[in-house]
Short mmCIF file of C-alpha atoms and ligand atoms in Angstrom, two decimals:
data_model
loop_
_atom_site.label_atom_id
_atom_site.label_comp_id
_atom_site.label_asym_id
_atom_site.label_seq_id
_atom_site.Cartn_x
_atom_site.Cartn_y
_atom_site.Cartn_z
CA UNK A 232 -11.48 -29.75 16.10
CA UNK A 233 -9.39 -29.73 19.11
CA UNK A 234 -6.24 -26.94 18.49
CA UNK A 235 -4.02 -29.88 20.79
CA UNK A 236 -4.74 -32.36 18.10
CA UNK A 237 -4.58 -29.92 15.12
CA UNK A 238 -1.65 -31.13 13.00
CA UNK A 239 0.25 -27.96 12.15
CA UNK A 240 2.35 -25.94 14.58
CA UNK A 241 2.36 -21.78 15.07
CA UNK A 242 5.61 -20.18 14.95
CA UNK A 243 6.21 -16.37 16.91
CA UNK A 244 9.94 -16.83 14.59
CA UNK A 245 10.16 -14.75 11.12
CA UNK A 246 10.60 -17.04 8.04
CA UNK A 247 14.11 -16.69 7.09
CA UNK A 248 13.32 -17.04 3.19
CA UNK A 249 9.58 -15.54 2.88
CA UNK A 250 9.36 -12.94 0.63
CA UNK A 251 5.79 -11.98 1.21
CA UNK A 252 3.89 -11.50 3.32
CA UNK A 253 1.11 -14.89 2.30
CA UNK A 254 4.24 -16.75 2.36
CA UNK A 255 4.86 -15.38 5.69
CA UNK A 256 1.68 -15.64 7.44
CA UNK A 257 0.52 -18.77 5.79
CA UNK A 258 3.58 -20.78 6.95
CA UNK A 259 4.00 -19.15 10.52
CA UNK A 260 0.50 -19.98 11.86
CA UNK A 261 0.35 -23.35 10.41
CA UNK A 262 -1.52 -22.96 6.76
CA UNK A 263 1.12 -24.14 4.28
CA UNK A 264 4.36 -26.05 4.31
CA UNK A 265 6.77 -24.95 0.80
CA UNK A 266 8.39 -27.90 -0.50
CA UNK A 267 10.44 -25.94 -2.81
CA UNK A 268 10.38 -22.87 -4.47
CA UNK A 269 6.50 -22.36 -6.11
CA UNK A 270 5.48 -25.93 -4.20
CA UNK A 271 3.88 -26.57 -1.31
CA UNK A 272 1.97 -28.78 1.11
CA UNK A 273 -1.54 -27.89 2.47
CA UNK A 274 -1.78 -28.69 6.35
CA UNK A 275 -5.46 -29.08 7.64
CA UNK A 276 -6.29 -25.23 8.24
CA UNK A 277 -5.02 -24.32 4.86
CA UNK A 278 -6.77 -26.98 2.93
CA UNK A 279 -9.70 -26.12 4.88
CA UNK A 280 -9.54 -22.92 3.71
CA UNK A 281 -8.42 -23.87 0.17
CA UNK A 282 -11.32 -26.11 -0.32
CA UNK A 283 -13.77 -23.04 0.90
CA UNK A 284 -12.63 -21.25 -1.94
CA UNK A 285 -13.21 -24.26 -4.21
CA UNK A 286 -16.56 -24.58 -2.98
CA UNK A 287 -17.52 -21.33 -3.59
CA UNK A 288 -16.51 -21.09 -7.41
CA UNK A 289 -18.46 -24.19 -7.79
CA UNK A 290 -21.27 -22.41 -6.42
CA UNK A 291 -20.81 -19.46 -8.73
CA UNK A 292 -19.84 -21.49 -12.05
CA UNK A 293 -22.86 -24.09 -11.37
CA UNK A 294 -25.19 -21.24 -11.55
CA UNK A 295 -24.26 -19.97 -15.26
CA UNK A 296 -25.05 -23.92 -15.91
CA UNK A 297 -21.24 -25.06 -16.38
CA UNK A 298 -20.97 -28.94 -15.38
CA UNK A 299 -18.11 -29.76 -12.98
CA UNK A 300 -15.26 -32.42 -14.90
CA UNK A 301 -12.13 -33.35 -14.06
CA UNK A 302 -9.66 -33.75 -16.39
CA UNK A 303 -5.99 -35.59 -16.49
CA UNK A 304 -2.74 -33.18 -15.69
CA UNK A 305 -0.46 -35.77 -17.99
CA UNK A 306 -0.43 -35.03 -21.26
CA UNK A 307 0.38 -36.76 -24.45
CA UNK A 308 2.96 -34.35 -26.72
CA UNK A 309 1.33 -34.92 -30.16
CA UNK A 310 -1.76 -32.57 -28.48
CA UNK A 311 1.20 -29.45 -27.79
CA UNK A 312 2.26 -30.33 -31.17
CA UNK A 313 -0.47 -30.09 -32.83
CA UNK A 314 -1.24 -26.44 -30.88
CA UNK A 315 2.02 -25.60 -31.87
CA UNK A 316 2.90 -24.55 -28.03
CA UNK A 317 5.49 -27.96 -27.18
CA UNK A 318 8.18 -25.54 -28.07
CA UNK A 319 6.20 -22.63 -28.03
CA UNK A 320 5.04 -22.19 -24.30
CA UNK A 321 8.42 -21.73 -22.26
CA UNK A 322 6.46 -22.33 -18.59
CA UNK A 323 5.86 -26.57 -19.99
CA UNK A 324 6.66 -29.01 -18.05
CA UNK A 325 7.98 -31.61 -20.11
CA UNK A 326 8.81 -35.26 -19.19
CA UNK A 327 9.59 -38.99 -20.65
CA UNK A 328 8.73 -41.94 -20.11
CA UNK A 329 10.47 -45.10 -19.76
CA UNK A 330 9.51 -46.07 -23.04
CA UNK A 331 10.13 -42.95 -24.52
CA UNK A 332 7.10 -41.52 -25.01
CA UNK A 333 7.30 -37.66 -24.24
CA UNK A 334 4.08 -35.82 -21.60
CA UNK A 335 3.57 -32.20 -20.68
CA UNK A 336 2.30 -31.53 -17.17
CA UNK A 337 -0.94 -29.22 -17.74
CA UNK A 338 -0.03 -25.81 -17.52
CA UNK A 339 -4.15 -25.22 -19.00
CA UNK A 340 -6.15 -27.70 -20.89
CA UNK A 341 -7.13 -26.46 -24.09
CA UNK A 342 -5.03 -29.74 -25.69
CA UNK A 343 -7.46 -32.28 -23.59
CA UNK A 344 -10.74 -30.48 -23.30
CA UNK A 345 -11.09 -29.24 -27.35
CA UNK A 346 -9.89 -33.35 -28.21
CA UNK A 347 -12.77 -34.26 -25.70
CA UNK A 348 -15.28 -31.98 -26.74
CA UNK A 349 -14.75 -33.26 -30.52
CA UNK A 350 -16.17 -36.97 -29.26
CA UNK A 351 -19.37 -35.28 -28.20
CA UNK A 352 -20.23 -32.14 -30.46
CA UNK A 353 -21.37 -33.55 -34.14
CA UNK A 354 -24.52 -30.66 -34.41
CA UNK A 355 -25.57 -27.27 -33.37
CA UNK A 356 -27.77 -29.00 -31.14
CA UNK A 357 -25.01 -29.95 -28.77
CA UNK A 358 -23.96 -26.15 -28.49
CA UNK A 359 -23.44 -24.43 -26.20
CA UNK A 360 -21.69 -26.48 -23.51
CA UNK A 361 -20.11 -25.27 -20.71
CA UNK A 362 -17.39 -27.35 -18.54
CA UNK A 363 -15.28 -27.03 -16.08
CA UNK A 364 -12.20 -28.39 -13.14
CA UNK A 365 -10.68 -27.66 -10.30
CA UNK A 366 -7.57 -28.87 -10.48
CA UNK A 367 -3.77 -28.85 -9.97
CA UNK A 368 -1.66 -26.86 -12.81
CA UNK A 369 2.09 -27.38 -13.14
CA UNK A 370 4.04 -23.97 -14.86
CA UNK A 371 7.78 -23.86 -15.13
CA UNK A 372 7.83 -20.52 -13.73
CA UNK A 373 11.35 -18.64 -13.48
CA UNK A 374 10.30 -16.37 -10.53
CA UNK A 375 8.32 -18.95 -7.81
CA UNK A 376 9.01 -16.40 -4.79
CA UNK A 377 6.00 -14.54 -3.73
CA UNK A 378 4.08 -17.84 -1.94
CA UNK A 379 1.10 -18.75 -3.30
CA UNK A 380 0.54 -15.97 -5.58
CA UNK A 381 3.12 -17.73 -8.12
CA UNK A 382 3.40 -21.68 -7.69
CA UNK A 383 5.56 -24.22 -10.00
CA UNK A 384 1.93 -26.05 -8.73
CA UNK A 385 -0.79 -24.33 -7.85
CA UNK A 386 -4.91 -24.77 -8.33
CA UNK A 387 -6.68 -23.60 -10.71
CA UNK A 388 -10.75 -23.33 -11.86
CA UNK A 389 -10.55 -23.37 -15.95
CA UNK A 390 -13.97 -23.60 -17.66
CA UNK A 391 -13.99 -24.20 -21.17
CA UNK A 392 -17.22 -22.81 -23.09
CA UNK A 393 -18.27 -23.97 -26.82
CA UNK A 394 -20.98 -21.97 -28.86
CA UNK A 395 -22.39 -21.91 -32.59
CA UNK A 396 -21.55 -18.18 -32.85
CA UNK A 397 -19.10 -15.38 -31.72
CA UNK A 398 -22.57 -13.66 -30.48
CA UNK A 399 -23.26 -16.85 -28.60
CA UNK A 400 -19.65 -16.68 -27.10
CA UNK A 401 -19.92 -12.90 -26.20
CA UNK A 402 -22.97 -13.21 -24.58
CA UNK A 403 -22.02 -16.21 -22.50
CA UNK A 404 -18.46 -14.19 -22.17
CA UNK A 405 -20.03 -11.05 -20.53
CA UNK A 406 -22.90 -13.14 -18.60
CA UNK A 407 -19.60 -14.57 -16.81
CA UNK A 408 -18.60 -11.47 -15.32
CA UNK A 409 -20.81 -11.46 -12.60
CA UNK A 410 -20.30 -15.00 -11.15
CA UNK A 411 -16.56 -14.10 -11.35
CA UNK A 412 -16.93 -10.69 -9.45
CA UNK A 413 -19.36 -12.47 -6.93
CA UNK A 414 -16.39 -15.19 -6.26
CA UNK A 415 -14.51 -12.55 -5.45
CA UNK A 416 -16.46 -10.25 -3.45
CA UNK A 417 -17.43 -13.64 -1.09
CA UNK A 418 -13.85 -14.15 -0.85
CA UNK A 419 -14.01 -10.49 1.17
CA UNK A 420 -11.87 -8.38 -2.19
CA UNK A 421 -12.22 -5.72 -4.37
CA UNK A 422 -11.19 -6.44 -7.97
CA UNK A 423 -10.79 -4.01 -10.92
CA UNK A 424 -11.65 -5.35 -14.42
CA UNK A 425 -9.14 -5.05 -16.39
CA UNK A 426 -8.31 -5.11 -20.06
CA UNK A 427 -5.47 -7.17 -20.98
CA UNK A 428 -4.17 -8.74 -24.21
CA UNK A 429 -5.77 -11.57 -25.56
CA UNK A 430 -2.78 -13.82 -26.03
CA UNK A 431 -2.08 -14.78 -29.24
CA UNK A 432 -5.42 -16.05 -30.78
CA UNK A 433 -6.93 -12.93 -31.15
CA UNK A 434 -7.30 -9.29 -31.85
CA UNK A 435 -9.58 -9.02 -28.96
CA UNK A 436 -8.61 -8.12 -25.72
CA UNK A 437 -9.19 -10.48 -22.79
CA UNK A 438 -10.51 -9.23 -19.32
CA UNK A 439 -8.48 -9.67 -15.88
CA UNK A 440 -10.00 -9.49 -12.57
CA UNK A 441 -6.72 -7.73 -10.61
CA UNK A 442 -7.11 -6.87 -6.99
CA UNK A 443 -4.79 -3.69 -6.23
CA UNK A 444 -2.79 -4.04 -3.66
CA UNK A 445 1.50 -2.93 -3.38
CA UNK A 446 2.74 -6.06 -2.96
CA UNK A 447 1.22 -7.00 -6.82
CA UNK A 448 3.07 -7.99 -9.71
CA UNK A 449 1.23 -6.54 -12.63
CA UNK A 450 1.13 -2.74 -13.28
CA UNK A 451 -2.43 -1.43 -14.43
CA UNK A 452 -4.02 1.92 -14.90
CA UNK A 453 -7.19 3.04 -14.19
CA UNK A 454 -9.39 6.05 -15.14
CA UNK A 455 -12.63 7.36 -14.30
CA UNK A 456 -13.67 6.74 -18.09
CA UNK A 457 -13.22 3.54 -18.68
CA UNK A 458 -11.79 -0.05 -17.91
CA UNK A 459 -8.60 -0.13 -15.85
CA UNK A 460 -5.98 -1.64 -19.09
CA UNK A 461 -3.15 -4.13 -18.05
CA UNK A 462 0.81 -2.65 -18.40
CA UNK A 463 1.31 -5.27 -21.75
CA UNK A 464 -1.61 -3.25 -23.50
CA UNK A 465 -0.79 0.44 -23.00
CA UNK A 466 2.60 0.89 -24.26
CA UNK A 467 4.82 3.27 -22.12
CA UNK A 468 1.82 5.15 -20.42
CA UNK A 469 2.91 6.13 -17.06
CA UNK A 470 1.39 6.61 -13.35
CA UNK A 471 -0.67 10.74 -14.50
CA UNK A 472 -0.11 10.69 -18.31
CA UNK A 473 -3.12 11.75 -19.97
CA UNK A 474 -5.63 8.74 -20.38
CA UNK A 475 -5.92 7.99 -24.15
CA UNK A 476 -9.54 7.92 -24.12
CA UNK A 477 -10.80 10.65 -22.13
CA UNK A 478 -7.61 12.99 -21.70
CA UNK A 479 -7.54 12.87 -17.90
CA UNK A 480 -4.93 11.55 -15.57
CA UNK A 481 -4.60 7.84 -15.22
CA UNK A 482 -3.80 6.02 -12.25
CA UNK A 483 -1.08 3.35 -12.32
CA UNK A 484 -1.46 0.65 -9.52
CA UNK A 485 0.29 -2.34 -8.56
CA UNK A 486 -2.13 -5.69 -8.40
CA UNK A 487 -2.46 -9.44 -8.82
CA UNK A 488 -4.61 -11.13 -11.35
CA UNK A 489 -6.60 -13.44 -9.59
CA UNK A 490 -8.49 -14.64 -12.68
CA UNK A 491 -8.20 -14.09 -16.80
CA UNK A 492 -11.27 -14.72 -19.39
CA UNK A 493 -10.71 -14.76 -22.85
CA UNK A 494 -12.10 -15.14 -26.23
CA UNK A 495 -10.56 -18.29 -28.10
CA UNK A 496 -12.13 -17.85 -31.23
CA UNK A 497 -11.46 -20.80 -33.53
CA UNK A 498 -7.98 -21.14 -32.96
CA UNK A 499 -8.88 -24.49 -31.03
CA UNK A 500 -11.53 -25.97 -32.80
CA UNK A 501 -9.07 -25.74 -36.04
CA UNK A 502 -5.90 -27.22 -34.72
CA UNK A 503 -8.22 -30.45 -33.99
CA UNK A 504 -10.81 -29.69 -36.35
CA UNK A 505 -14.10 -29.36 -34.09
CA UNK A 506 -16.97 -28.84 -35.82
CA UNK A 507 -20.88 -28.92 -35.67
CA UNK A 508 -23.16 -29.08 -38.27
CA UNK A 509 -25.73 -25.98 -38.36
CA UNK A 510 -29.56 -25.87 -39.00
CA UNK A 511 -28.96 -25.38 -41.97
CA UNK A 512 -26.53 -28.79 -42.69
CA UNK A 513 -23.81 -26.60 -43.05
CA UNK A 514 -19.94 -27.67 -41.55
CA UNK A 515 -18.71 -24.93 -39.11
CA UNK A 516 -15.89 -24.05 -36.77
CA UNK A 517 -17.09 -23.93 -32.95
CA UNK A 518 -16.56 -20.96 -30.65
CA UNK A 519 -14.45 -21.60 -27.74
CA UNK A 520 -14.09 -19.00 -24.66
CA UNK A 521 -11.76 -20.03 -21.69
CA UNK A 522 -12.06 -18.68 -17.97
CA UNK A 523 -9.60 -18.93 -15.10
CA UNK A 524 -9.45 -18.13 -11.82
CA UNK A 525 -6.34 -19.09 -9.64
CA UNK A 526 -7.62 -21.06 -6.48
CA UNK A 527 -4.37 -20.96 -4.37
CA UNK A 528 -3.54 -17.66 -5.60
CA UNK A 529 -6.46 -16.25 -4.59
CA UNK A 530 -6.06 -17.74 -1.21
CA UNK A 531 -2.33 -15.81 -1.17
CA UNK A 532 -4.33 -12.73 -2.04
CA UNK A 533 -6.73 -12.63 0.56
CA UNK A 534 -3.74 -12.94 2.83
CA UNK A 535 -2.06 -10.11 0.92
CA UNK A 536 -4.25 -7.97 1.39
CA UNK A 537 -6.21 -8.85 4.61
CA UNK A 538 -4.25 -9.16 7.66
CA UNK A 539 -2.88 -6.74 10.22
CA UNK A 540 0.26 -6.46 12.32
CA UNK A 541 -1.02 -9.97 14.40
CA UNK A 542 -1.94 -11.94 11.51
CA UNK A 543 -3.98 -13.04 8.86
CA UNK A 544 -7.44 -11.70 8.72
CA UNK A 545 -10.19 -14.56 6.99
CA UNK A 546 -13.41 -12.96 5.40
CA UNK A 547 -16.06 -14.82 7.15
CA UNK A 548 -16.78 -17.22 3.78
CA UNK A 549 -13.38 -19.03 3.73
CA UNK A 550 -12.51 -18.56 7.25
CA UNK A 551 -11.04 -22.08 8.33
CA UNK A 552 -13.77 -22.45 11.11
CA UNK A 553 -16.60 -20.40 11.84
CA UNK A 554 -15.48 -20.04 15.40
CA UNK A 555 -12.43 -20.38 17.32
CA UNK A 556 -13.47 -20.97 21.42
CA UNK A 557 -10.15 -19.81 23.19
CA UNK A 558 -10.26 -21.02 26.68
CA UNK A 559 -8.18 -18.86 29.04
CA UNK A 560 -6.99 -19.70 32.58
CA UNK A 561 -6.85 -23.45 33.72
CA UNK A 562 -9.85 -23.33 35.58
CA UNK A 563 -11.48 -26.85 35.99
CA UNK A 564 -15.10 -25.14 36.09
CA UNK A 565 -13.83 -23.05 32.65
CA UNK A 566 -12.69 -26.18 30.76
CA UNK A 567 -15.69 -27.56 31.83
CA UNK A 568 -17.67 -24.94 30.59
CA UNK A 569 -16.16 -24.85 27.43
CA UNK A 570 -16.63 -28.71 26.42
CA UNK A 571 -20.23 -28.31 26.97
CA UNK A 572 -20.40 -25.25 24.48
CA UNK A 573 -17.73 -26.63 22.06
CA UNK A 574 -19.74 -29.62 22.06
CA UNK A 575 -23.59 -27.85 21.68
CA UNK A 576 -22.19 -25.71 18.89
CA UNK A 577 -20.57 -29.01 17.02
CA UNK A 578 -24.02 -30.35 17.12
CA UNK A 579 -25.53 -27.52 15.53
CA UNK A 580 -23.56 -28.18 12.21
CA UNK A 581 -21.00 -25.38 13.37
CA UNK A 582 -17.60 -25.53 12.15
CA UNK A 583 -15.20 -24.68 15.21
CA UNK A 584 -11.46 -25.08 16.42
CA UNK A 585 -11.44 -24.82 20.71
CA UNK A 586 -7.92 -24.18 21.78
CA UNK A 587 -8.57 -26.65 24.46
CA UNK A 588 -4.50 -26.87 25.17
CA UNK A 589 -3.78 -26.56 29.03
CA UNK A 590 -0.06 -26.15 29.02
CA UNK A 591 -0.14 -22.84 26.56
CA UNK A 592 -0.28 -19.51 28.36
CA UNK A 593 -3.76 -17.01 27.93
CA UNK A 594 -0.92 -14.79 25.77
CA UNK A 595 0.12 -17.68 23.72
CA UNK A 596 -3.58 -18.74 23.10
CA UNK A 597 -4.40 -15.05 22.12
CA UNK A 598 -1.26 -14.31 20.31
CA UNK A 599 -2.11 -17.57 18.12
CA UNK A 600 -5.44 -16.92 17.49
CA UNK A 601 -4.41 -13.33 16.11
CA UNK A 602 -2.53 -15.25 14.11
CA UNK A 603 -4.48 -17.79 12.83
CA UNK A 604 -7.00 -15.64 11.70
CA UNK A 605 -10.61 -17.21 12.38
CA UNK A 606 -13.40 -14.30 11.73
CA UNK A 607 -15.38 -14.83 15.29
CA UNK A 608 -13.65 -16.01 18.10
CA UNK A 609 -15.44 -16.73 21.66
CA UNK A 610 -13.64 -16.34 24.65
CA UNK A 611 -14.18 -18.24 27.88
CA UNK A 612 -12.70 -17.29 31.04
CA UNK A 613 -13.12 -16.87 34.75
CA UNK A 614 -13.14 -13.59 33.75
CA UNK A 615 -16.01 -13.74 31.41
CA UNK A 616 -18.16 -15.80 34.93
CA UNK A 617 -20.13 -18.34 32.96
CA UNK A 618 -20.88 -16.26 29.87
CA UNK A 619 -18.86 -16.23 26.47
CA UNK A 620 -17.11 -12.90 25.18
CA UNK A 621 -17.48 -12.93 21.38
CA UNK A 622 -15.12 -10.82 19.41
CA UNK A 623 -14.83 -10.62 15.02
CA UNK A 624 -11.08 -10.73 14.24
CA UNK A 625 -11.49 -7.61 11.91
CA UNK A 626 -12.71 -5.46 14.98
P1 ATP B 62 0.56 -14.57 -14.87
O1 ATP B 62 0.48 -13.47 -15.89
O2 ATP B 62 0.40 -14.08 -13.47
O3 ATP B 62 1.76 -15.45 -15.04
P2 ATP B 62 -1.26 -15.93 -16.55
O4 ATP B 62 -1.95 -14.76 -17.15
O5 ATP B 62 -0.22 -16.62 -17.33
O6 ATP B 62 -0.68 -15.52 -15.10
P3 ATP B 62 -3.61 -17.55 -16.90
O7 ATP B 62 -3.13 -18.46 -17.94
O8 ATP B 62 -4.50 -16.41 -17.27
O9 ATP B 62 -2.34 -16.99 -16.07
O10 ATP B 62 -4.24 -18.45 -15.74
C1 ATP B 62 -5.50 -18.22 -15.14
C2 ATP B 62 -5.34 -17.83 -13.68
O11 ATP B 62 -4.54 -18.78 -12.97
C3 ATP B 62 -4.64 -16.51 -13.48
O12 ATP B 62 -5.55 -15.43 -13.59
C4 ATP B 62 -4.08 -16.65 -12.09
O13 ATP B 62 -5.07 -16.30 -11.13
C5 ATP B 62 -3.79 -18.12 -11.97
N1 ATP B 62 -2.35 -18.41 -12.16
C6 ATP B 62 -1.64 -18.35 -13.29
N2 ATP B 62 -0.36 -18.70 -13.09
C7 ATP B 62 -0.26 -19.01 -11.78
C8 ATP B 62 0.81 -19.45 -10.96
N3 ATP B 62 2.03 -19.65 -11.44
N4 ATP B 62 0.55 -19.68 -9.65
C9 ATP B 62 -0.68 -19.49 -9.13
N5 ATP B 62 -1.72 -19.06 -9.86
C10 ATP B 62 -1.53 -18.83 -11.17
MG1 MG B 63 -3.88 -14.34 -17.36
#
């Protein structure tokens, strides 16, 4: 790609409404456009990057044997009704039709994916299943402010899981873990799992992957002993109280959840009665587990958490290119120079943006780049007399 056609422009000024710092960064170098509070566009590096993500939980989720779906985001209301969340969830979008007819706008899809699942599991033979989307989630949320880490719209990987047994579910529930903590670890963070409520299906508690970091909105404290536990589960511990399990001081840090699995139980499978027939011709409830991970809110927390005083930092897996070729100086033998290696490393299959743009100054290109974020860049100059300086943005 050549940085004078990229559409998307780089701006030195401060955002006069971001209040973080993904907000910031993704909107000054040409990532994300907001629309409105909690909504925004995607501009070719940020979708780029966006879709990296994407690719690389369908990587993870296709290995534990999940099948990739996609699923509608309008909803009919007789499935919140029969859920009992239509009055009950307060982040529902609701609409009307023309006719009359009343939609939600899928904040989750337990109300199209159990419905679904009921045309195709009659026996235990069609257990388990695993399914999952990528797809775009719409939450009336009353505090839309910190960029992409809280959108009105944002994207979301749900996966949906159906078993015979709770010892079916468990072991498919804990065999998750790992794909989840290698998504996250290939999208360059750290996460702490973390026990958090269940919502309100059951007693069991539900596990959040949370990557610490100050700018987070959840509270949760961790101990040498045991799992970090989510704020909503520990009643008024605070930051060095003694840890109810072990007796030592816990740590209380702030953090995003970047992803949430959790143990359904039945409550699904009885608002619209699915059931399978066992071996032994017996009429039973299915399982259910659900497992999230926000796309575009991880993409905010990579930001968060990986950029300096320049710019935004991109772990090498979701890095919008593989390589961004700055050429400095306006050199005729340079530029020339440059097309011929832009061009051989195109034809090897490798993804890279050359800020080919003549009228831009060697500090602009630079400043930009920092910016911008690519994890290698390759500098050509008459400096650098025929040969290519490469440099890793993290170094
Ligand atoms: P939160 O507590 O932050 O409001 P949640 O627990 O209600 O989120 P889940 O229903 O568990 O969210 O959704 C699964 C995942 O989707 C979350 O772990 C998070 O990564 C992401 N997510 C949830 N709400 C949003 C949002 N408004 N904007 C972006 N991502 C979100
Ligand atoms: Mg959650």
């Amino acid at each position: 790609m050549l940085q004078s056609k990229l559409f998307g422009k780089t701006s030195k000024t401060k955002e006069a409404d971001a209040t973080s710092i993904n907000h910031e960064l993704l909107v000054r170098a040409g990532f994300v456009d907001q629309l409105m509070a909690g909504v925004y566009s995607y501009l070719p590096l940020g979708w780029r990057v966006l879709d990296k993500i994407s690719d690389v939980v369908r990587d993870e989720m296709n290995k534990v044997d999940a099948q990739e779906i996609y699923l509608p985001a309008l909803h009919p209301k007789e499935n919140w009704e029969k859920t009992d969340r239509w009055d009950k969830m307060d982040v529902l979008f609701k609409l009307e039709s023309q006719t009359g007819s009343s939609y939600a706008l899928g904040p989750t899809h337990e109300e199209v994916i159990v419905p679904l699942a009921k045309k195709h599991i009659a026996s235990y033979r069609d257990l388990p299943g695993a399914w999952y989307q990528i797809q775009t989630k719409f939450r009336d949320e009353l505090r839309a402010k910190a960029g992409l880490l809280r959108g009105r719209e944002f994207l979301m990987k749900d996966l949906y899981s159906f078993h015979a047994s709770e010892d079916d579910l468990k072991d498919y529930y804990e065999k998750m873990k790992e794909p989840y903590l290698n998504v996250f670890k290939r999208c360059g963070l750290d996460v702490i799992i973390t026990l958090a409520s269940g919502g309100s299906f059951t007693d069991e508690y539900s596990h959040e992957f949370q990557v610490e970091t100050k700018n987070g909105e959840d509270l949760i404290f961790k101990c040498s002993c045991a799992e970090a536990r989510n704020k909503e589960i520990v009643g008024d511990l605070k930051d060095g109280d003694n840890c109810p399990e072990c007796g030592k001081a816990v740590e209380a840090v702030k953090s995003i959840e970047v992803g949430n699995i959790f143990d359904l139980g039945k409550k699904f499978s009885k608002d619209f009665d699915l059931k399978f027939t066992d071996e032994d011709g017996k009429e039973k409830e299915v399982i259910i587990g659900c497992y999230g991970i926000g796309i575009s809110r991880l993409m905010g927390a990579i930001v968060e958490v990986s950029n300096d005083d320049k710019g935004i930092i991109w772990p090498k897996e979701v890095s919008p290119y593989e390589y961004h070729l700055v050429t400095l100086g306006d050199d005729e033998k340079v530029y020339k120079q440059s097309e011929e290696v832009y061009d051989d490393l195109v034809k090897s299959g490798k993804e890279v943006l050359w800020d080919d743009r003549r009228e831009s100054s060697n500090a602009e290109k630079l400043n930009d780049a920092d910016l911008i974020g690519i994890s290698t860049r390759l500098i050509i100059s008459p400096k650098t007399d025929g040969k290519i300086e490469k440099k890793e943005r993290n170094d």
